[in-house]
Amino acid sequence: MTSQLKYQLCILFALAFLASCATVPHTGRKQFNMVSDADLNSLGIQAFNSVMQQESRSKDKQLTETVRAVSQRITQAAEALDKPKFNWDVELVERDVANAVCLPGGKIIVFTGIIPHAHNEAGLAAIVGHEVAHAVARHGGERLSQKLALQSALGLSGEILRGRDGKLDQRTRLILGALGLGAEVGIVLPYSRIHEFEADRIGQLYMARAGYDPQEYLKLWERMAKIKKPPIPVWLSTHPTDDERIAKLKENLPAAMREYENAVTKHGAGRAL
Ligand SMILES: [Zn+2]
């Protein structure tokens, strides 16, 4: 081992020691965390503003209203179950890309291209619930922390969180990638399997608490699993579907059905989209 590598590893371990540990709700997993909630949420807002400056909102009033209503039910469920105290925002962006994201701090962006894949309100609730779960579980922060630790070990610390000009430079691309908008900036960065299983478990609970039948979550993934022909939707390319994922969702179904029983109003599958 070279002395430079030893030095870099020492810095990495020191950073890991100094970093606080956060705990993921519903799974209890401890996660590596180098970014404070305030910094993470501010990065989320910057990323949101930078995307919204470049994109156009959908002009379809009825669809925008539906996306807002479904998303609001999900965010209310997230607040009821996990109290993230986010400053929520929902935008429907007119772009033929099958994607959706919830940035840290609660900024949700749904692209019109994902609506046909959602199929009905419950499918949309499943997609938004899954993305909100990634944000509440701080998965973006965890990915960013890993990248920061690596950059620090390479002597590049400070370059990532510095600069707030909102331009789509290298730093912004890296942050957007870590926060789940990678496909929008030309980097397809799938979440790890651990993050995916957690977002499924938590997202399915949110959907059920929001009053949508959690069995529809499974149906969404089963529909997704059948899409084999290109062009593969972006959301599917960053969320690979497999038998293990569907098996885990089935295991989680009884807990989600209990949440569904707690829902104040039940919407079933909701309206077709
Ligand atoms: Zn995901």
mmCIF file of C-alpha atoms and ligand atoms in Angstrom:
data_model
loop_
_atom_site.group_PDB
_atom_site.id
_atom_site.type_symbol
_atom_site.label_atom_id
_atom_site.label_comp_id
_atom_site.label_asym_id
_atom_site.label_seq_id
_atom_site.Cartn_x
_atom_site.Cartn_y
_atom_site.Cartn_z
ATOM 1 C CA MET A 1 0.000 0.000 0.000
ATOM 2 C CA THR A 2 1.456 3.364 -0.942
ATOM 3 C CA SER A 3 1.766 6.051 1.735
ATOM 4 C CA GLN A 4 -0.587 8.258 -0.264
ATOM 5 C CA LEU A 5 -3.256 5.557 -0.261
ATOM 6 C CA LYS A 6 -2.734 4.999 3.504
ATOM 7 C CA TYR A 7 -3.170 8.750 4.019
ATOM 8 C CA GLN A 8 -6.359 8.751 1.956
ATOM 9 C CA LEU A 9 -7.763 5.774 3.863
ATOM 10 C CA CYS A 10 -6.945 7.484 7.188
ATOM 11 C CA ILE A 11 -8.918 10.547 6.089
ATOM 12 C CA LEU A 12 -11.788 8.329 4.967
ATOM 13 C CA PHE A 13 -11.960 6.528 8.340
ATOM 14 C CA ALA A 14 -11.674 9.830 10.223
ATOM 15 C CA LEU A 15 -14.572 11.196 8.188
ATOM 16 C CA ALA A 16 -16.607 8.047 8.768
ATOM 17 C CA PHE A 17 -15.937 8.405 12.504
ATOM 18 C CA LEU A 18 -16.925 12.059 12.542
ATOM 19 C CA ALA A 19 -20.001 11.522 10.423
ATOM 20 C CA SER A 20 -23.212 10.977 12.302
ATOM 21 C CA CYS A 21 -25.340 7.903 11.800
ATOM 22 C CA ALA A 22 -28.989 8.298 10.836
ATOM 23 C CA THR A 23 -31.603 5.549 11.184
ATOM 24 C CA VAL A 24 -34.004 4.587 8.404
ATOM 25 C CA PRO A 25 -37.670 4.514 9.505
ATOM 26 C CA HIS A 26 -39.515 1.135 9.385
ATOM 27 C CA THR A 27 -36.319 -0.854 8.777
ATOM 28 C CA GLY A 28 -34.057 0.467 11.595
ATOM 29 C CA ARG A 29 -30.996 0.315 9.328
ATOM 30 C CA LYS A 30 -28.176 2.659 10.364
ATOM 31 C CA GLN A 31 -26.887 4.772 7.498
ATOM 32 C CA PHE A 32 -23.660 6.666 6.854
ATOM 33 C CA ASN A 33 -24.358 10.384 6.944
ATOM 34 C CA MET A 34 -22.030 13.308 6.270
ATOM 35 C CA VAL A 35 -24.615 15.883 5.186
ATOM 36 C CA SER A 36 -26.886 17.663 7.672
ATOM 37 C CA ASP A 37 -30.639 17.730 7.034
ATOM 38 C CA ALA A 38 -30.461 21.510 6.539
ATOM 39 C CA ASP A 39 -27.710 21.188 3.874
ATOM 40 C CA LEU A 40 -29.394 18.237 2.204
ATOM 41 C CA ASN A 41 -32.781 19.968 2.025
ATOM 42 C CA SER A 42 -31.167 23.133 0.690
ATOM 43 C CA LEU A 43 -29.467 21.067 -2.054
ATOM 44 C CA GLY A 44 -32.874 19.535 -2.803
ATOM 45 C CA ILE A 45 -34.419 22.995 -3.211
ATOM 46 C CA GLN A 46 -31.522 24.149 -5.447
ATOM 47 C CA ALA A 47 -31.867 21.050 -7.630
ATOM 48 C CA PHE A 48 -35.649 21.562 -7.805
ATOM 49 C CA ASN A 49 -35.287 25.230 -8.795
ATOM 50 C CA SER A 50 -32.638 24.412 -11.379
ATOM 51 C CA VAL A 51 -34.888 21.751 -12.989
ATOM 52 C CA MET A 52 -37.993 23.960 -12.878
ATOM 53 C CA GLN A 53 -36.102 26.865 -14.522
ATOM 54 C CA GLN A 54 -35.411 24.655 -17.520
ATOM 55 C CA GLU A 55 -38.635 22.668 -17.780
ATOM 56 C CA SER A 56 -42.250 23.649 -18.507
ATOM 57 C CA ARG A 57 -45.193 22.836 -16.290
ATOM 58 C CA SER A 58 -47.945 20.727 -17.868
ATOM 59 C CA LYS A 59 -50.821 22.800 -19.287
ATOM 60 C CA ASP A 60 -53.257 19.945 -18.605
ATOM 61 C CA LYS A 61 -55.142 21.412 -15.631
ATOM 62 C CA GLN A 62 -57.150 18.297 -14.809
ATOM 63 C CA LEU A 63 -54.091 16.019 -14.849
ATOM 64 C CA THR A 64 -52.071 18.530 -12.804
ATOM 65 C CA GLU A 65 -54.873 18.596 -10.241
ATOM 66 C CA THR A 66 -54.966 14.796 -10.059
ATOM 67 C CA VAL A 67 -51.170 14.537 -9.666
ATOM 68 C CA ARG A 68 -51.297 17.176 -6.924
ATOM 69 C CA ALA A 69 -54.201 15.488 -5.102
ATOM 70 C CA VAL A 70 -52.638 11.998 -5.210
ATOM 71 C CA SER A 71 -49.217 13.348 -4.165
ATOM 72 C CA GLN A 72 -50.763 15.341 -1.326
ATOM 73 C CA ARG A 73 -52.418 12.201 0.040
ATOM 74 C CA ILE A 74 -49.009 10.490 -0.032
ATOM 75 C CA THR A 75 -47.229 13.383 1.694
ATOM 76 C CA GLN A 76 -49.935 13.499 4.384
ATOM 77 C CA ALA A 77 -49.425 9.757 4.951
ATOM 78 C CA ALA A 78 -45.636 10.270 5.177
ATOM 79 C CA GLU A 79 -46.137 13.066 7.728
ATOM 80 C CA ALA A 80 -48.594 10.908 9.729
ATOM 81 C CA LEU A 81 -46.223 7.917 9.827
ATOM 82 C CA ASP A 82 -42.714 9.424 9.894
ATOM 83 C CA LYS A 83 -42.995 13.194 10.475
ATOM 84 C CA PRO A 84 -40.196 14.266 8.102
ATOM 85 C CA LYS A 85 -41.472 17.889 8.430
ATOM 86 C CA PHE A 86 -40.667 18.618 4.784
ATOM 87 C CA ASN A 87 -41.735 21.737 2.948
ATOM 88 C CA TRP A 88 -43.624 19.809 0.255
ATOM 89 C CA ASP A 89 -44.084 20.921 -3.335
ATOM 90 C CA VAL A 90 -45.501 19.028 -6.335
ATOM 91 C CA GLU A 91 -44.980 19.858 -10.017
ATOM 92 C CA LEU A 92 -46.175 18.038 -13.133
ATOM 93 C CA VAL A 93 -43.574 18.689 -15.859
ATOM 94 C CA GLU A 94 -44.445 18.365 -19.556
ATOM 95 C CA ARG A 95 -41.782 16.021 -20.845
ATOM 96 C CA ASP A 96 -42.057 12.658 -22.544
ATOM 97 C CA VAL A 97 -39.772 10.944 -20.088
ATOM 98 C CA ALA A 98 -41.119 8.177 -17.868
ATOM 99 C CA ASN A 99 -39.720 9.429 -14.572
ATOM 100 C CA ALA A 100 -40.636 10.910 -11.190
ATOM 101 C CA VAL A 101 -38.552 12.034 -8.238
ATOM 102 C CA CYS A 102 -38.879 13.420 -4.720
ATOM 103 C CA LEU A 103 -35.899 15.599 -3.818
ATOM 104 C CA PRO A 104 -34.683 16.010 -0.225
ATOM 105 C CA GLY A 105 -36.905 18.479 1.610
ATOM 106 C CA GLY A 106 -40.017 17.193 -0.190
ATOM 107 C CA LYS A 107 -39.889 18.639 -3.710
ATOM 108 C CA ILE A 108 -41.764 16.200 -5.971
ATOM 109 C CA ILE A 109 -41.427 16.296 -9.771
ATOM 110 C CA VAL A 110 -43.609 14.020 -11.917
ATOM 111 C CA PHE A 111 -42.889 13.945 -15.671
ATOM 112 C CA THR A 112 -45.924 13.515 -17.947
ATOM 113 C CA GLY A 113 -44.237 10.556 -19.679
ATOM 114 C CA ILE A 114 -44.764 8.329 -16.621
ATOM 115 C CA ILE A 115 -48.556 8.816 -16.486
ATOM 116 C CA PRO A 116 -49.426 6.057 -19.045
ATOM 117 C CA HIS A 117 -47.278 3.620 -17.024
ATOM 118 C CA ALA A 118 -49.068 4.565 -13.793
ATOM 119 C CA HIS A 119 -52.307 3.291 -15.395
ATOM 120 C CA ASN A 120 -54.546 4.591 -12.562
ATOM 121 C CA GLU A 121 -54.386 6.842 -9.476
ATOM 122 C CA ALA A 122 -53.188 3.934 -7.313
ATOM 123 C CA GLY A 123 -50.296 3.269 -9.727
ATOM 124 C CA LEU A 124 -49.352 6.947 -9.508
ATOM 125 C CA ALA A 125 -49.657 6.762 -5.686
ATOM 126 C CA ALA A 126 -47.271 3.780 -5.760
ATOM 127 C CA ILE A 127 -44.716 5.680 -7.895
ATOM 128 C CA VAL A 128 -44.924 8.878 -5.807
ATOM 129 C CA GLY A 129 -45.008 6.856 -2.559
ATOM 130 C CA HIS A 130 -41.839 5.037 -3.595
ATOM 131 C CA GLU A 131 -40.053 8.304 -4.461
ATOM 132 C CA VAL A 132 -41.196 10.048 -1.254
ATOM 133 C CA ALA A 133 -39.917 7.003 0.678
ATOM 134 C CA HIS A 134 -36.445 7.445 -0.915
ATOM 135 C CA ALA A 135 -36.465 11.080 0.323
ATOM 136 C CA VAL A 136 -37.777 10.344 3.841
ATOM 137 C CA ALA A 137 -35.226 7.514 4.201
ATOM 138 C CA ARG A 138 -32.508 10.026 3.136
ATOM 139 C CA HIS A 139 -31.223 7.745 0.380
ATOM 140 C CA GLY A 140 -30.020 10.754 -1.649
ATOM 141 C CA GLY A 141 -28.120 12.022 1.395
ATOM 142 C CA GLU A 142 -26.557 8.622 1.899
ATOM 143 C CA ARG A 143 -25.386 8.475 -1.736
ATOM 144 C CA LEU A 144 -24.092 12.025 -1.540
ATOM 145 C CA SER A 145 -22.264 11.206 1.737
ATOM 146 C CA GLN A 146 -20.561 8.257 0.052
ATOM 147 C CA LYS A 147 -19.504 10.472 -2.842
ATOM 148 C CA LEU A 148 -18.289 13.223 -0.483
ATOM 149 C CA ALA A 149 -16.251 10.707 1.514
ATOM 150 C CA LEU A 150 -14.666 9.451 -1.697
ATOM 151 C CA GLN A 151 -13.982 12.965 -2.959
ATOM 152 C CA SER A 152 -12.521 13.940 0.442
ATOM 153 C CA ALA A 153 -10.263 10.893 0.380
ATOM 154 C CA LEU A 154 -9.107 12.009 -3.053
ATOM 155 C CA GLY A 155 -8.402 15.497 -1.743
ATOM 156 C CA LEU A 156 -11.306 17.122 -3.532
ATOM 157 C CA SER A 157 -13.391 18.018 -0.491
ATOM 158 C CA GLY A 158 -15.315 21.240 -0.524
ATOM 159 C CA GLU A 159 -15.772 21.303 -4.296
ATOM 160 C CA ILE A 160 -19.119 19.580 -4.214
ATOM 161 C CA LEU A 161 -21.083 21.665 -1.738
ATOM 162 C CA ARG A 162 -19.469 24.940 -2.774
ATOM 163 C CA GLY A 163 -20.876 27.277 -5.386
ATOM 164 C CA ARG A 164 -24.575 28.054 -5.591
ATOM 165 C CA ASP A 165 -24.955 29.529 -9.058
ATOM 166 C CA GLY A 166 -27.594 26.959 -10.087
ATOM 167 C CA LYS A 167 -25.844 26.219 -13.412
ATOM 168 C CA LEU A 168 -25.745 22.652 -14.646
ATOM 169 C CA ASP A 169 -22.028 22.244 -13.993
ATOM 170 C CA GLN A 170 -20.159 19.147 -12.873
ATOM 171 C CA ARG A 171 -21.075 19.749 -9.237
ATOM 172 C CA THR A 172 -24.800 20.119 -9.983
ATOM 173 C CA ARG A 173 -24.753 17.024 -12.193
ATOM 174 C CA LEU A 174 -23.195 15.027 -9.375
ATOM 175 C CA ILE A 175 -25.738 16.296 -6.860
ATOM 176 C CA LEU A 176 -28.668 15.704 -9.222
ATOM 177 C CA GLY A 177 -27.376 12.187 -9.879
ATOM 178 C CA ALA A 178 -27.111 11.428 -6.158
ATOM 179 C CA LEU A 179 -30.544 12.908 -5.490
ATOM 180 C CA GLY A 180 -32.306 10.762 -8.074
ATOM 181 C CA LEU A 181 -32.420 12.994 -11.171
ATOM 182 C CA GLY A 182 -29.419 11.347 -12.828
ATOM 183 C CA ALA A 183 -31.306 10.273 -15.926
ATOM 184 C CA GLU A 184 -32.263 13.909 -16.567
ATOM 185 C CA VAL A 185 -28.607 14.951 -16.766
ATOM 186 C CA GLY A 186 -27.380 11.998 -18.758
ATOM 187 C CA ILE A 187 -26.183 9.810 -15.899
ATOM 188 C CA VAL A 188 -28.344 6.770 -15.215
ATOM 189 C CA LEU A 189 -27.621 5.944 -11.621
ATOM 190 C CA PRO A 190 -29.772 3.166 -10.194
ATOM 191 C CA TYR A 191 -30.339 3.056 -6.450
ATOM 192 C CA SER A 192 -28.778 0.117 -4.633
ATOM 193 C CA ARG A 193 -30.933 -2.936 -3.967
ATOM 194 C CA ILE A 194 -31.040 -2.061 -0.239
ATOM 195 C CA HIS A 195 -32.417 1.384 -1.086
ATOM 196 C CA GLU A 196 -34.928 -0.098 -3.509
ATOM 197 C CA PHE A 197 -36.267 -2.673 -1.046
ATOM 198 C CA GLU A 198 -36.571 0.032 1.633
ATOM 199 C CA ALA A 199 -38.356 2.453 -0.711
ATOM 200 C CA ASP A 200 -40.755 -0.339 -1.744
ATOM 201 C CA ARG A 201 -41.545 -1.261 1.835
ATOM 202 C CA ILE A 202 -42.042 2.321 3.029
ATOM 203 C CA GLY A 203 -43.691 3.505 -0.216
ATOM 204 C CA GLN A 204 -46.264 0.711 -0.058
ATOM 205 C CA LEU A 205 -47.139 1.750 3.537
ATOM 206 C CA TYR A 206 -47.547 5.398 2.462
ATOM 207 C CA MET A 207 -49.738 4.419 -0.462
ATOM 208 C CA ALA A 208 -51.972 2.300 1.787
ATOM 209 C CA ARG A 209 -52.233 4.991 4.465
ATOM 210 C CA ALA A 210 -53.116 7.455 1.684
ATOM 211 C CA GLY A 211 -56.162 5.273 0.957
ATOM 212 C CA TYR A 212 -54.982 3.394 -2.141
ATOM 213 C CA ASP A 213 -55.197 -0.399 -2.245
ATOM 214 C CA PRO A 214 -51.584 -1.586 -1.682
ATOM 215 C CA GLN A 215 -52.207 -4.605 -3.916
ATOM 216 C CA GLU A 216 -52.053 -2.076 -6.772
ATOM 217 C CA TYR A 217 -48.380 -1.489 -5.852
ATOM 218 C CA LEU A 218 -47.672 -5.097 -6.786
ATOM 219 C CA LYS A 219 -49.698 -4.759 -9.991
ATOM 220 C CA LEU A 220 -47.615 -1.706 -10.999
ATOM 221 C CA TRP A 221 -44.378 -3.655 -10.612
ATOM 222 C CA GLU A 222 -45.842 -6.656 -12.411
ATOM 223 C CA ARG A 223 -46.811 -4.358 -15.317
ATOM 224 C CA MET A 224 -43.305 -2.845 -15.264
ATOM 225 C CA ALA A 225 -41.697 -6.309 -15.253
ATOM 226 C CA LYS A 226 -43.476 -7.092 -18.554
ATOM 227 C CA ILE A 227 -41.874 -4.128 -20.361
ATOM 228 C CA LYS A 228 -38.959 -5.715 -22.156
ATOM 229 C CA LYS A 229 -38.951 -3.883 -25.446
ATOM 230 C CA PRO A 230 -37.003 -0.632 -25.914
ATOM 231 C CA PRO A 231 -37.446 2.210 -25.277
ATOM 232 C CA ILE A 232 -37.389 1.115 -21.624
ATOM 233 C CA PRO A 233 -38.903 3.833 -19.390
ATOM 234 C CA VAL A 234 -36.238 5.760 -17.430
ATOM 235 C CA TRP A 235 -37.977 4.912 -14.168
ATOM 236 C CA LEU A 236 -37.720 1.226 -15.001
ATOM 237 C CA SER A 237 -34.071 1.473 -16.065
ATOM 238 C CA THR A 238 -33.173 2.942 -12.652
ATOM 239 C CA HIS A 239 -35.568 0.589 -10.837
ATOM 240 C CA PRO A 240 -34.941 -2.892 -12.210
ATOM 241 C CA THR A 241 -37.809 -5.265 -11.523
ATOM 242 C CA ASP A 242 -37.149 -8.853 -10.630
ATOM 243 C CA ASP A 243 -38.724 -11.807 -8.823
ATOM 244 C CA GLU A 244 -37.002 -10.956 -5.529
ATOM 245 C CA ARG A 245 -38.465 -7.466 -5.561
ATOM 246 C CA ILE A 246 -41.983 -8.765 -6.218
ATOM 247 C CA ALA A 247 -41.528 -11.511 -3.550
ATOM 248 C CA LYS A 248 -40.481 -8.909 -0.954
ATOM 249 C CA LEU A 249 -43.480 -6.744 -1.833
ATOM 250 C CA LYS A 250 -45.776 -9.729 -1.242
ATOM 251 C CA GLU A 251 -44.130 -10.260 2.186
ATOM 252 C CA ASN A 252 -44.812 -6.615 3.037
ATOM 253 C CA LEU A 253 -48.442 -6.747 1.898
ATOM 254 C CA PRO A 254 -50.033 -7.742 5.286
ATOM 255 C CA ALA A 255 -48.392 -4.709 7.016
ATOM 256 C CA ALA A 256 -49.552 -2.461 4.161
ATOM 257 C CA MET A 257 -53.102 -3.904 4.350
ATOM 258 C CA ARG A 258 -53.191 -2.958 8.065
ATOM 259 C CA GLU A 259 -52.292 0.631 7.075
ATOM 260 C CA TYR A 260 -55.025 0.514 4.415
ATOM 261 C CA GLU A 261 -57.511 -0.356 7.182
ATOM 262 C CA ASN A 262 -56.348 2.830 9.015
ATOM 263 C CA ALA A 263 -56.928 5.032 5.971
ATOM 264 C CA VAL A 264 -59.635 7.628 6.630
ATOM 265 C CA THR A 265 -60.990 7.416 3.053
ATOM 266 C CA LYS A 266 -60.442 4.424 0.791
ATOM 267 C CA HIS A 267 -59.970 5.122 -2.941
ATOM 268 C CA GLY A 268 -59.214 1.533 -4.067
ATOM 269 C CA ALA A 269 -57.425 1.782 -7.420
ATOM 270 C CA GLY A 270 -58.760 5.338 -7.974
ATOM 271 C CA ARG A 271 -59.643 6.711 -11.394
ATOM 272 C CA ALA A 272 -58.039 5.464 -14.603
ATOM 273 C CA LEU A 273 -55.346 7.780 -15.982
HETATM 274 ZN ZN ZN B 1 -36.379 3.608 -6.230
#
